[in-house]
Amino acid sequence: MPNIGPFELSVLAVIVIALLGVGLAAVRAGARPAGPLAWRSPGLLPPVSADLQHRVRELYADNKKIEAIKLIREQTGLGLKEAKDLAEALASGRPLPVAPGHARPDLASRVRELKAAGRGEQAVFLVRGETGMGQSEAERFVDAIDAVDAEGGEG
């Protein structure tokens, strides 16, 4: 075993203290480790697949609410309250929740924006993800928005 003198011990102590200080500062600042939600803006939900939405509805129908919430947490990385709110919204057919002050435009408006930007496939994907519709249903929805706009509807 090598001899460790007082200088080496003091350097080691300073390093350990510095690392602890950085860790405490990160905890106080509310920092979270990188993971499924590292990209997410506060108040916005991560993508919720149609399969996950369907499975959550099934679990709620079978009175397995805790399992539904756990499934959401595992697949999205959401916290307990966010996952519970999402599970309840999905089970009751309500729109997916967003945090106060983070209201977003309705689905049709977001579809119009994507289509105007030449991103029609993403518009269909958005509709599928938020409604649980199949591919052909979502495509008809997106096409119907174009038809309403052409007839002088919203837009």
Short mmCIF file of the C-alpha atoms (twelve columns), coordinates in Angstrom:
data_MODEL
# 
_entry.id   MODEL 
# 
loop_
_atom_site.group_PDB 
_atom_site.id 
_atom_site.type_symbol 
_atom_site.label_atom_id 
_atom_site.label_alt_id 
_atom_site.label_comp_id 
_atom_site.label_asym_id 
_atom_site.label_seq_id 
_atom_site.Cartn_x 
_atom_site.Cartn_y 
_atom_site.Cartn_z 
_atom_site.pdbx_PDB_model_num 
ATOM 1   C CA . MET A 1   0.000   0.000  0.000   1 
ATOM 2   C CA . PRO A 2   1.444   3.370  -0.969  1 
ATOM 3   C CA . ASN A 3   2.126   5.964  1.655   1 
ATOM 4   C CA . ILE A 4   -0.424  8.734  1.696   1 
ATOM 5   C CA . GLY A 5   0.847   11.899 3.238   1 
ATOM 6   C CA . PRO A 6   -1.031  14.866 4.631   1 
ATOM 7   C CA . PHE A 7   -0.852  16.706 1.295   1 
ATOM 8   C CA . GLU A 8   -2.464  13.827 -0.625  1 
ATOM 9   C CA . LEU A 9   -5.156  13.467 2.042   1 
ATOM 10  C CA . SER A 10  -5.978  17.169 1.899   1 
ATOM 11  C CA . VAL A 11  -6.215  17.090 -1.928  1 
ATOM 12  C CA . LEU A 12  -8.511  14.051 -1.718  1 
ATOM 13  C CA . ALA A 13  -10.668 15.777 0.914   1 
ATOM 14  C CA . VAL A 14  -11.008 18.894 -1.265  1 
ATOM 15  C CA . ILE A 15  -12.090 16.776 -4.259  1 
ATOM 16  C CA . VAL A 16  -14.689 14.895 -2.207  1 
ATOM 17  C CA . ILE A 17  -16.051 18.116 -0.714  1 
ATOM 18  C CA . ALA A 18  -16.241 19.734 -4.171  1 
ATOM 19  C CA . LEU A 19  -18.142 16.755 -5.586  1 
ATOM 20  C CA . LEU A 20  -20.575 16.801 -2.673  1 
ATOM 21  C CA . GLY A 21  -21.096 20.540 -3.138  1 
ATOM 22  C CA . VAL A 22  -21.874 20.124 -6.830  1 
ATOM 23  C CA . GLY A 23  -24.286 17.293 -6.053  1 
ATOM 24  C CA . LEU A 24  -26.096 19.317 -3.386  1 
ATOM 25  C CA . ALA A 25  -26.349 22.333 -5.670  1 
ATOM 26  C CA . ALA A 26  -27.881 20.167 -8.393  1 
ATOM 27  C CA . VAL A 27  -30.422 18.714 -5.964  1 
ATOM 28  C CA . ARG A 28  -31.365 22.167 -4.674  1 
ATOM 29  C CA . ALA A 29  -31.762 23.432 -8.232  1 
ATOM 30  C CA . GLY A 30  -34.136 20.573 -8.975  1 
ATOM 31  C CA . ALA A 31  -31.857 18.952 -11.509 1 
ATOM 32  C CA . ARG A 32  -32.827 15.506 -12.655 1 
ATOM 33  C CA . PRO A 33  -30.606 12.977 -14.302 1 
ATOM 34  C CA . ALA A 34  -30.822 12.605 -18.054 1 
ATOM 35  C CA . GLY A 35  -33.450 10.114 -19.037 1 
ATOM 36  C CA . PRO A 36  -36.668 9.800  -21.011 1 
ATOM 37  C CA . LEU A 37  -37.745 13.323 -20.076 1 
ATOM 38  C CA . ALA A 38  -34.446 15.145 -20.495 1 
ATOM 39  C CA . TRP A 39  -35.729 16.775 -23.710 1 
ATOM 40  C CA . ARG A 40  -39.122 17.744 -22.323 1 
ATOM 41  C CA . SER A 41  -40.230 21.275 -21.541 1 
ATOM 42  C CA . PRO A 42  -41.821 21.680 -18.109 1 
ATOM 43  C CA . GLY A 43  -45.570 21.154 -18.249 1 
ATOM 44  C CA . LEU A 44  -45.550 19.310 -21.549 1 
ATOM 45  C CA . LEU A 45  -46.174 15.599 -21.745 1 
ATOM 46  C CA . PRO A 46  -43.794 13.224 -23.458 1 
ATOM 47  C CA . PRO A 47  -45.243 11.345 -26.436 1 
ATOM 48  C CA . VAL A 48  -47.926 8.889  -25.312 1 
ATOM 49  C CA . SER A 49  -48.322 6.101  -27.841 1 
ATOM 50  C CA . ALA A 50  -51.711 4.799  -28.908 1 
ATOM 51  C CA . ASP A 51  -50.687 1.392  -27.500 1 
ATOM 52  C CA . LEU A 52  -49.967 2.893  -24.083 1 
ATOM 53  C CA . GLN A 53  -53.245 4.811  -24.127 1 
ATOM 54  C CA . HIS A 54  -55.156 1.639  -25.020 1 
ATOM 55  C CA . ARG A 55  -53.401 -0.420 -22.330 1 
ATOM 56  C CA . VAL A 56  -54.097 2.218  -19.663 1 
ATOM 57  C CA . ARG A 57  -57.790 2.248  -20.599 1 
ATOM 58  C CA . GLU A 58  -57.873 -1.547 -20.360 1 
ATOM 59  C CA . LEU A 59  -56.213 -1.530 -16.943 1 
ATOM 60  C CA . TYR A 60  -58.660 1.090  -15.657 1 
ATOM 61  C CA . ALA A 61  -61.587 -0.943 -17.009 1 
ATOM 62  C CA . ASP A 62  -60.213 -3.940 -15.050 1 
ATOM 63  C CA . ASN A 63  -59.969 -1.699 -11.938 1 
ATOM 64  C CA . LYS A 64  -56.154 -1.915 -12.002 1 
ATOM 65  C CA . LYS A 65  -55.450 1.782  -11.552 1 
ATOM 66  C CA . ILE A 66  -52.131 1.373  -9.760  1 
ATOM 67  C CA . GLU A 67  -50.817 -0.884 -12.523 1 
ATOM 68  C CA . ALA A 68  -51.897 1.691  -15.116 1 
ATOM 69  C CA . ILE A 69  -50.052 4.474  -13.301 1 
ATOM 70  C CA . LYS A 70  -46.939 2.305  -12.920 1 
ATOM 71  C CA . LEU A 71  -47.040 1.493  -16.640 1 
ATOM 72  C CA . ILE A 72  -47.216 5.164  -17.543 1 
ATOM 73  C CA . ARG A 73  -44.326 5.983  -15.209 1 
ATOM 74  C CA . GLU A 74  -42.197 3.176  -16.668 1 
ATOM 75  C CA . GLN A 75  -42.839 4.119  -20.285 1 
ATOM 76  C CA . THR A 76  -42.731 7.908  -19.997 1 
ATOM 77  C CA . GLY A 77  -40.601 8.694  -16.945 1 
ATOM 78  C CA . LEU A 78  -43.359 10.925 -15.531 1 
ATOM 79  C CA . GLY A 79  -43.645 11.585 -11.808 1 
ATOM 80  C CA . LEU A 80  -46.411 10.052 -9.734  1 
ATOM 81  C CA . LYS A 81  -48.831 12.992 -9.883  1 
ATOM 82  C CA . GLU A 82  -48.336 13.562 -13.617 1 
ATOM 83  C CA . ALA A 83  -48.793 9.838  -14.330 1 
ATOM 84  C CA . LYS A 84  -51.946 9.693  -12.165 1 
ATOM 85  C CA . ASP A 85  -53.442 12.742 -13.904 1 
ATOM 86  C CA . LEU A 86  -52.617 11.271 -17.298 1 
ATOM 87  C CA . ALA A 87  -54.108 7.868  -16.403 1 
ATOM 88  C CA . GLU A 88  -57.329 9.466  -15.152 1 
ATOM 89  C CA . ALA A 89  -57.608 11.630 -18.264 1 
ATOM 90  C CA . LEU A 90  -57.100 8.663  -20.572 1 
ATOM 91  C CA . ALA A 91  -59.562 6.487  -18.661 1 
ATOM 92  C CA . SER A 92  -62.273 9.143  -18.723 1 
ATOM 93  C CA . GLY A 93  -61.705 10.229 -22.325 1 
ATOM 94  C CA . ARG A 94  -60.656 13.759 -21.320 1 
ATOM 95  C CA . PRO A 95  -57.944 15.590 -23.257 1 
ATOM 96  C CA . LEU A 96  -54.410 14.880 -22.097 1 
ATOM 97  C CA . PRO A 97  -53.498 17.218 -19.210 1 
ATOM 98  C CA . VAL A 98  -51.047 20.098 -19.474 1 
ATOM 99  C CA . ALA A 99  -49.618 22.202 -16.680 1 
ATOM 100 C CA . PRO A 100 -51.197 25.587 -15.900 1 
ATOM 101 C CA . GLY A 101 -49.740 28.314 -18.087 1 
ATOM 102 C CA . HIS A 102 -48.735 25.790 -20.733 1 
ATOM 103 C CA . ALA A 103 -52.004 25.589 -22.649 1 
ATOM 104 C CA . ARG A 104 -51.516 24.510 -26.198 1 
ATOM 105 C CA . PRO A 105 -53.642 24.975 -29.299 1 
ATOM 106 C CA . ASP A 106 -56.296 22.402 -30.052 1 
ATOM 107 C CA . LEU A 107 -55.467 19.348 -32.140 1 
ATOM 108 C CA . ALA A 108 -56.957 20.730 -35.351 1 
ATOM 109 C CA . SER A 109 -54.863 23.918 -35.075 1 
ATOM 110 C CA . ARG A 110 -51.679 21.939 -34.534 1 
ATOM 111 C CA . VAL A 111 -52.527 19.700 -37.507 1 
ATOM 112 C CA . ARG A 112 -53.047 22.808 -39.678 1 
ATOM 113 C CA . GLU A 113 -49.651 24.159 -38.591 1 
ATOM 114 C CA . LEU A 114 -47.894 20.901 -39.447 1 
ATOM 115 C CA . LYS A 115 -49.586 20.656 -42.826 1 
ATOM 116 C CA . ALA A 116 -48.782 24.293 -43.641 1 
ATOM 117 C CA . ALA A 117 -45.125 23.485 -42.910 1 
ATOM 118 C CA . GLY A 118 -45.265 20.539 -45.336 1 
ATOM 119 C CA . ARG A 119 -45.215 17.962 -42.536 1 
ATOM 120 C CA . GLY A 120 -48.397 16.024 -43.339 1 
ATOM 121 C CA . GLU A 121 -47.030 12.692 -42.134 1 
ATOM 122 C CA . GLN A 122 -46.243 14.222 -38.747 1 
ATOM 123 C CA . ALA A 123 -49.782 15.618 -38.627 1 
ATOM 124 C CA . VAL A 124 -51.160 12.094 -39.055 1 
ATOM 125 C CA . PHE A 125 -48.741 10.797 -36.415 1 
ATOM 126 C CA . LEU A 126 -49.858 13.543 -34.009 1 
ATOM 127 C CA . VAL A 127 -53.518 12.637 -34.506 1 
ATOM 128 C CA . ARG A 128 -52.782 8.948  -33.966 1 
ATOM 129 C CA . GLY A 129 -50.792 9.615  -30.810 1 
ATOM 130 C CA . GLU A 130 -53.341 11.912 -29.198 1 
ATOM 131 C CA . THR A 131 -56.528 10.123 -30.172 1 
ATOM 132 C CA . GLY A 132 -55.587 6.466  -30.502 1 
ATOM 133 C CA . MET A 133 -56.947 6.441  -34.067 1 
ATOM 134 C CA . GLY A 134 -55.573 4.019  -36.611 1 
ATOM 135 C CA . GLN A 135 -53.592 5.161  -39.647 1 
ATOM 136 C CA . SER A 136 -56.535 5.432  -42.059 1 
ATOM 137 C CA . GLU A 137 -58.767 7.170  -39.488 1 
ATOM 138 C CA . ALA A 138 -56.060 9.719  -38.728 1 
ATOM 139 C CA . GLU A 139 -55.460 10.346 -42.434 1 
ATOM 140 C CA . ARG A 140 -59.203 10.956 -42.929 1 
ATOM 141 C CA . PHE A 141 -59.174 13.368 -39.968 1 
ATOM 142 C CA . VAL A 142 -56.273 15.331 -41.451 1 
ATOM 143 C CA . ASP A 143 -57.949 15.360 -44.883 1 
ATOM 144 C CA . ALA A 144 -61.233 16.507 -43.311 1 
ATOM 145 C CA . ILE A 145 -59.463 19.505 -41.800 1 
ATOM 146 C CA . ASP A 146 -58.320 20.480 -45.294 1 
ATOM 147 C CA . ALA A 147 -61.895 20.128 -46.554 1 
ATOM 148 C CA . VAL A 148 -63.285 22.345 -43.765 1 
ATOM 149 C CA . ASP A 149 -60.619 24.983 -44.463 1 
ATOM 150 C CA . ALA A 150 -61.364 24.909 -48.228 1 
ATOM 151 C CA . GLU A 151 -65.080 25.450 -47.553 1 
ATOM 152 C CA . GLY A 152 -64.360 28.562 -45.516 1 
ATOM 153 C CA . GLY A 153 -64.290 27.004 -42.053 1 
ATOM 154 C CA . GLU A 154 -61.722 27.803 -39.403 1 
ATOM 155 C CA . GLY A 155 -58.219 28.718 -40.415 1 
# 
